[in-house]
């Protein structure tokens, strides 16, 4: 028996065992039957009046048994060839469709709120999928829709058996006409930058853009202020962009210095960052002291473990970590990465704020400096009407 058949049988027979939310839905079966095209006679399909009304009612009854789910997923984009399905490529939508197929036993269509390129990560990308729950023991018998938590656990069960680099984080039932892409009110992206002369840790591989030079964060903030607002962003639009208009409203573009993700405090930092009750106290002084140019002044050393330059043997200098945040209802193709590329050029002194204004006003795809690589970009959140 194949692995796929084994997984399907495992879920199908879950009702014979104690309930496991990863594998089964405890809802009692319904006796509703699926309608097929053969159930509607030619007379019903072609005639009007009462027969037509009955036909529409039957179609509506069937549609009412198909549940549309809104599904939030997070993924490490390193081994994905983007989010949209492509032939002979591993994609986010392709992997999700495979997991849903194994779960419900039939193919589904999945529509994402935001398209991400190869290498781009997502803390929360959102998609919608229609699921009709058909009994595996009695083919043709339609059962009540799965509870969202069951969908989440069951799909994750199969995703975990894949590469383990994608996970469903939330599931919600929505109306049949709800569209994950067109109903989105706002999208937020983050881009991580590591500044420092040393090569980044292997634990930071494919998670941030390393800039060997120091970054002038104040100059970058001024550049952000120029780009925020309602503009023609043709200079920040890559070839192949299918948007009808280059005009967008950029609601937020900021640069913030943050703790590195792989942050392990030294003994001095541990004493400075922890309050008497054990809660974290953010100390910018301790962060800057240990991440600035030169040596890690917060490190404890002993005479036998120190090199000539005073740096503790085996301890690496920390990089300064910056996060660029961009928020808007929608973005042009590669707009965020092109803006980050511009901010980096400003940060290292290659461009000035006057250059930023000139590039924005040029309204041409060749005006901006090279865009930032994909692996530092994260889709953080897709916002919808809270009443959904």
Short mmCIF file of N, CA, C and O in Angstrom, two decimals, residues 16-77:
data_model
loop_
_atom_site.label_atom_id
_atom_site.label_comp_id
_atom_site.label_asym_id
_atom_site.label_seq_id
_atom_site.Cartn_x
_atom_site.Cartn_y
_atom_site.Cartn_z
N UNK A 16 -13.22 4.85 14.30
CA UNK A 16 -13.21 3.60 15.05
C UNK A 16 -12.29 3.69 16.28
O UNK A 16 -12.26 2.79 17.09
N UNK A 17 -11.52 4.79 16.35
CA UNK A 17 -10.61 4.95 17.47
C UNK A 17 -11.00 6.18 18.27
O UNK A 17 -11.81 6.98 17.83
N UNK A 18 -10.41 6.38 19.45
CA UNK A 18 -10.67 7.63 20.20
C UNK A 18 -10.35 8.82 19.33
O UNK A 18 -9.40 8.81 18.55
N UNK A 19 -11.14 9.89 19.45
CA UNK A 19 -11.03 11.04 18.56
C UNK A 19 -9.64 11.69 18.63
O UNK A 19 -9.13 11.99 19.68
N UNK A 20 -9.03 11.84 17.48
CA UNK A 20 -7.76 12.54 17.32
C UNK A 20 -8.01 13.72 16.40
O UNK A 20 -8.36 13.54 15.24
N UNK A 21 -7.86 14.96 16.89
CA UNK A 21 -8.20 16.13 16.06
C UNK A 21 -7.35 16.23 14.81
O UNK A 21 -7.71 16.93 13.88
N UNK A 22 -6.21 15.54 14.75
CA UNK A 22 -5.39 15.60 13.56
C UNK A 22 -5.96 14.74 12.43
O UNK A 22 -5.64 14.90 11.28
N UNK A 23 -6.78 13.79 12.80
CA UNK A 23 -7.15 12.79 11.82
C UNK A 23 -8.64 12.68 11.54
O UNK A 23 -9.02 12.08 10.55
N UNK A 24 -9.51 13.19 12.36
CA UNK A 24 -10.93 12.93 12.16
C UNK A 24 -11.79 14.09 12.57
O UNK A 24 -11.38 14.96 13.32
N UNK A 25 -13.02 14.10 12.09
CA UNK A 25 -14.03 15.09 12.47
C UNK A 25 -15.13 14.33 13.21
O UNK A 25 -15.69 13.39 12.68
N UNK A 26 -15.41 14.72 14.47
CA UNK A 26 -16.38 13.97 15.25
C UNK A 26 -17.83 14.22 14.87
O UNK A 26 -18.72 13.63 15.46
N UNK A 27 -18.09 15.10 13.86
CA UNK A 27 -19.47 15.42 13.52
C UNK A 27 -20.20 14.18 13.03
O UNK A 27 -19.65 13.39 12.25
N UNK A 28 -21.46 13.97 13.44
CA UNK A 28 -22.20 12.81 12.97
C UNK A 28 -22.51 12.94 11.48
O UNK A 28 -22.69 14.05 10.96
N UNK A 29 -22.54 11.85 10.75
CA UNK A 29 -22.79 11.92 9.31
C UNK A 29 -24.20 12.38 9.00
O UNK A 29 -25.14 12.13 9.74
N UNK A 30 -24.32 13.10 7.89
CA UNK A 30 -25.62 13.53 7.41
C UNK A 30 -26.08 12.56 6.34
O UNK A 30 -25.28 11.89 5.70
N UNK A 31 -27.38 12.51 6.11
CA UNK A 31 -27.94 11.61 5.10
C UNK A 31 -28.19 12.33 3.79
O UNK A 31 -28.86 11.81 2.91
N UNK A 32 -27.66 13.58 3.66
CA UNK A 32 -27.83 14.30 2.41
C UNK A 32 -27.05 13.62 1.31
O UNK A 32 -25.95 13.15 1.52
N UNK A 33 -27.61 13.61 0.10
CA UNK A 33 -26.94 12.99 -1.03
C UNK A 33 -26.51 14.06 -2.02
O UNK A 33 -27.15 15.08 -2.17
N UNK A 34 -25.39 13.79 -2.70
CA UNK A 34 -24.92 14.73 -3.70
C UNK A 34 -25.81 14.70 -4.93
O UNK A 34 -26.30 13.66 -5.34
N UNK A 35 -25.99 15.87 -5.55
CA UNK A 35 -26.70 15.94 -6.82
C UNK A 35 -25.68 15.93 -7.94
O UNK A 35 -24.67 16.61 -7.88
N UNK A 36 -25.94 15.16 -8.95
CA UNK A 36 -25.10 15.18 -10.14
C UNK A 36 -25.92 15.76 -11.29
O UNK A 36 -27.11 15.97 -11.18
N UNK A 37 -25.25 16.05 -12.41
CA UNK A 37 -25.95 16.64 -13.54
C UNK A 37 -27.05 15.71 -14.05
O UNK A 37 -28.07 16.15 -14.55
N UNK A 38 -26.84 14.39 -13.87
CA UNK A 38 -27.84 13.43 -14.34
C UNK A 38 -29.12 13.48 -13.51
O UNK A 38 -30.15 12.96 -13.92
N UNK A 39 -29.06 14.08 -12.31
CA UNK A 39 -30.25 14.18 -11.48
C UNK A 39 -31.23 15.21 -12.00
O UNK A 39 -32.38 15.27 -11.57
N UNK A 40 -30.77 16.10 -12.91
CA UNK A 40 -31.62 17.14 -13.46
C UNK A 40 -31.97 16.78 -14.90
O UNK A 40 -31.11 16.61 -15.73
N UNK A 41 -33.27 16.64 -15.18
CA UNK A 41 -33.70 16.22 -16.52
C UNK A 41 -33.52 17.36 -17.50
O UNK A 41 -33.46 18.52 -17.14
N UNK A 42 -33.45 17.05 -18.82
CA UNK A 42 -33.34 18.10 -19.83
C UNK A 42 -34.49 19.09 -19.74
O UNK A 42 -34.31 20.27 -19.98
N UNK A 43 -35.68 18.64 -19.39
CA UNK A 43 -36.82 19.54 -19.30
C UNK A 43 -36.59 20.57 -18.22
O UNK A 43 -36.88 21.75 -18.36
N UNK A 44 -36.04 20.13 -17.05
CA UNK A 44 -35.77 21.06 -15.97
C UNK A 44 -34.72 22.08 -16.37
O UNK A 44 -34.79 23.24 -16.01
N UNK A 45 -33.72 21.64 -17.16
CA UNK A 45 -32.62 22.52 -17.50
C UNK A 45 -33.04 23.56 -18.52
O UNK A 45 -32.54 24.67 -18.52
N UNK A 46 -33.95 23.20 -19.45
CA UNK A 46 -34.25 24.08 -20.57
C UNK A 46 -35.51 24.90 -20.36
O UNK A 46 -35.68 25.95 -20.97
N UNK A 47 -36.45 24.42 -19.56
CA UNK A 47 -37.71 25.12 -19.42
C UNK A 47 -37.63 26.16 -18.32
O UNK A 47 -36.81 26.08 -17.43
N UNK A 48 -38.54 27.13 -18.36
CA UNK A 48 -38.57 28.17 -17.34
C UNK A 48 -39.60 27.84 -16.29
O UNK A 48 -40.02 26.70 -16.11
N UNK A 49 -40.05 28.89 -15.59
CA UNK A 49 -41.13 28.74 -14.63
C UNK A 49 -40.76 27.87 -13.46
O UNK A 49 -39.67 27.90 -12.93
N UNK A 50 -41.71 27.01 -13.09
CA UNK A 50 -41.56 26.20 -11.88
C UNK A 50 -40.42 25.22 -12.00
O UNK A 50 -39.67 24.99 -11.05
N UNK A 51 -40.30 24.60 -13.20
CA UNK A 51 -39.22 23.63 -13.38
C UNK A 51 -37.86 24.29 -13.21
O UNK A 51 -36.95 23.73 -12.60
N UNK A 52 -37.70 25.51 -13.79
CA UNK A 52 -36.43 26.23 -13.66
C UNK A 52 -36.15 26.58 -12.22
O UNK A 52 -35.01 26.52 -11.75
N UNK A 53 -37.17 26.98 -11.48
CA UNK A 53 -37.00 27.34 -10.07
C UNK A 53 -36.54 26.14 -9.27
O UNK A 53 -35.69 26.24 -8.38
N UNK A 54 -37.14 24.97 -9.57
CA UNK A 54 -36.74 23.75 -8.86
C UNK A 54 -35.28 23.43 -9.15
O UNK A 54 -34.53 23.02 -8.27
N UNK A 55 -34.87 23.63 -10.43
CA UNK A 55 -33.48 23.35 -10.79
C UNK A 55 -32.53 24.25 -10.03
O UNK A 55 -31.50 23.80 -9.52
N UNK A 56 -32.86 25.55 -9.93
CA UNK A 56 -32.02 26.49 -9.20
C UNK A 56 -31.96 26.13 -7.72
O UNK A 56 -30.91 26.26 -7.07
N UNK A 57 -33.08 25.68 -7.17
CA UNK A 57 -33.11 25.29 -5.77
C UNK A 57 -32.21 24.10 -5.51
O UNK A 57 -31.50 24.04 -4.50
N UNK A 58 -32.23 23.14 -6.46
CA UNK A 58 -31.38 21.97 -6.31
C UNK A 58 -29.90 22.36 -6.37
O UNK A 58 -29.08 21.88 -5.58
N UNK A 59 -29.57 23.27 -7.32
CA UNK A 59 -28.18 23.72 -7.43
C UNK A 59 -27.77 24.46 -6.17
O UNK A 59 -26.65 24.29 -5.65
N UNK A 60 -28.65 25.29 -5.64
CA UNK A 60 -28.35 26.03 -4.43
C UNK A 60 -28.15 25.11 -3.24
O UNK A 60 -27.29 25.34 -2.39
N UNK A 61 -28.95 24.03 -3.20
CA UNK A 61 -28.82 23.07 -2.10
C UNK A 61 -27.44 22.43 -2.12
O UNK A 61 -26.82 22.22 -1.08
N UNK A 62 -26.97 22.14 -3.35
CA UNK A 62 -25.66 21.51 -3.43
C UNK A 62 -24.56 22.50 -3.04
O UNK A 62 -23.63 22.17 -2.31
N UNK A 63 -24.67 23.75 -3.52
CA UNK A 63 -23.68 24.74 -3.19
C UNK A 63 -23.60 24.99 -1.69
O UNK A 63 -22.55 25.26 -1.14
N UNK A 64 -24.76 24.89 -1.02
CA UNK A 64 -24.79 25.16 0.41
C UNK A 64 -24.01 24.11 1.20
O UNK A 64 -23.67 24.34 2.35
N UNK A 65 -23.72 22.96 0.57
CA UNK A 65 -22.98 21.93 1.27
C UNK A 65 -21.48 22.00 0.99
O UNK A 65 -20.71 21.17 1.45
N UNK A 66 -21.04 22.99 0.20
CA UNK A 66 -19.63 23.24 -0.03
C UNK A 66 -19.21 24.39 0.86
O UNK A 66 -19.75 25.49 0.76
N UNK A 67 -18.25 24.15 1.73
CA UNK A 67 -17.81 25.16 2.67
C UNK A 67 -16.55 25.85 2.17
O UNK A 67 -15.59 25.18 1.78
N UNK A 68 -16.55 27.16 2.16
CA UNK A 68 -15.33 27.91 1.82
C UNK A 68 -14.60 28.25 3.11
O UNK A 68 -15.17 28.78 4.06
N UNK A 69 -13.30 27.92 3.12
CA UNK A 69 -12.46 28.19 4.29
C UNK A 69 -11.41 29.25 3.94
O UNK A 69 -10.85 29.25 2.83
N UNK A 70 -11.14 30.12 4.89
CA UNK A 70 -10.02 31.05 4.80
C UNK A 70 -8.88 30.44 5.59
O UNK A 70 -9.04 30.10 6.77
N UNK A 71 -7.74 30.26 4.94
CA UNK A 71 -6.63 29.51 5.53
C UNK A 71 -5.39 30.39 5.58
O UNK A 71 -4.97 30.93 4.55
N UNK A 72 -4.81 30.57 6.77
CA UNK A 72 -3.56 31.31 6.93
C UNK A 72 -2.41 30.32 7.03
O UNK A 72 -2.49 29.33 7.76
N UNK A 73 -1.34 30.59 6.29
CA UNK A 73 -0.19 29.69 6.28
C UNK A 73 1.10 30.49 6.48
O UNK A 73 1.22 31.63 6.05
N UNK A 74 2.04 29.87 7.15
CA UNK A 74 3.39 30.43 7.24
C UNK A 74 4.34 29.45 6.58
O UNK A 74 4.11 28.23 6.59
N UNK A 75 5.39 29.99 5.97
CA UNK A 75 6.34 29.10 5.29
C UNK A 75 7.71 29.75 5.15
O UNK A 75 7.84 30.98 5.10
N UNK A 76 8.70 28.90 5.11
CA UNK A 76 10.06 29.29 4.77
C UNK A 76 10.17 29.14 3.26
O UNK A 76 10.07 28.03 2.72
N UNK A 77 10.37 30.25 2.57
CA UNK A 77 10.33 30.22 1.11
C UNK A 77 11.56 29.68 0.42
O UNK A 77 11.59 29.62 -0.81
#
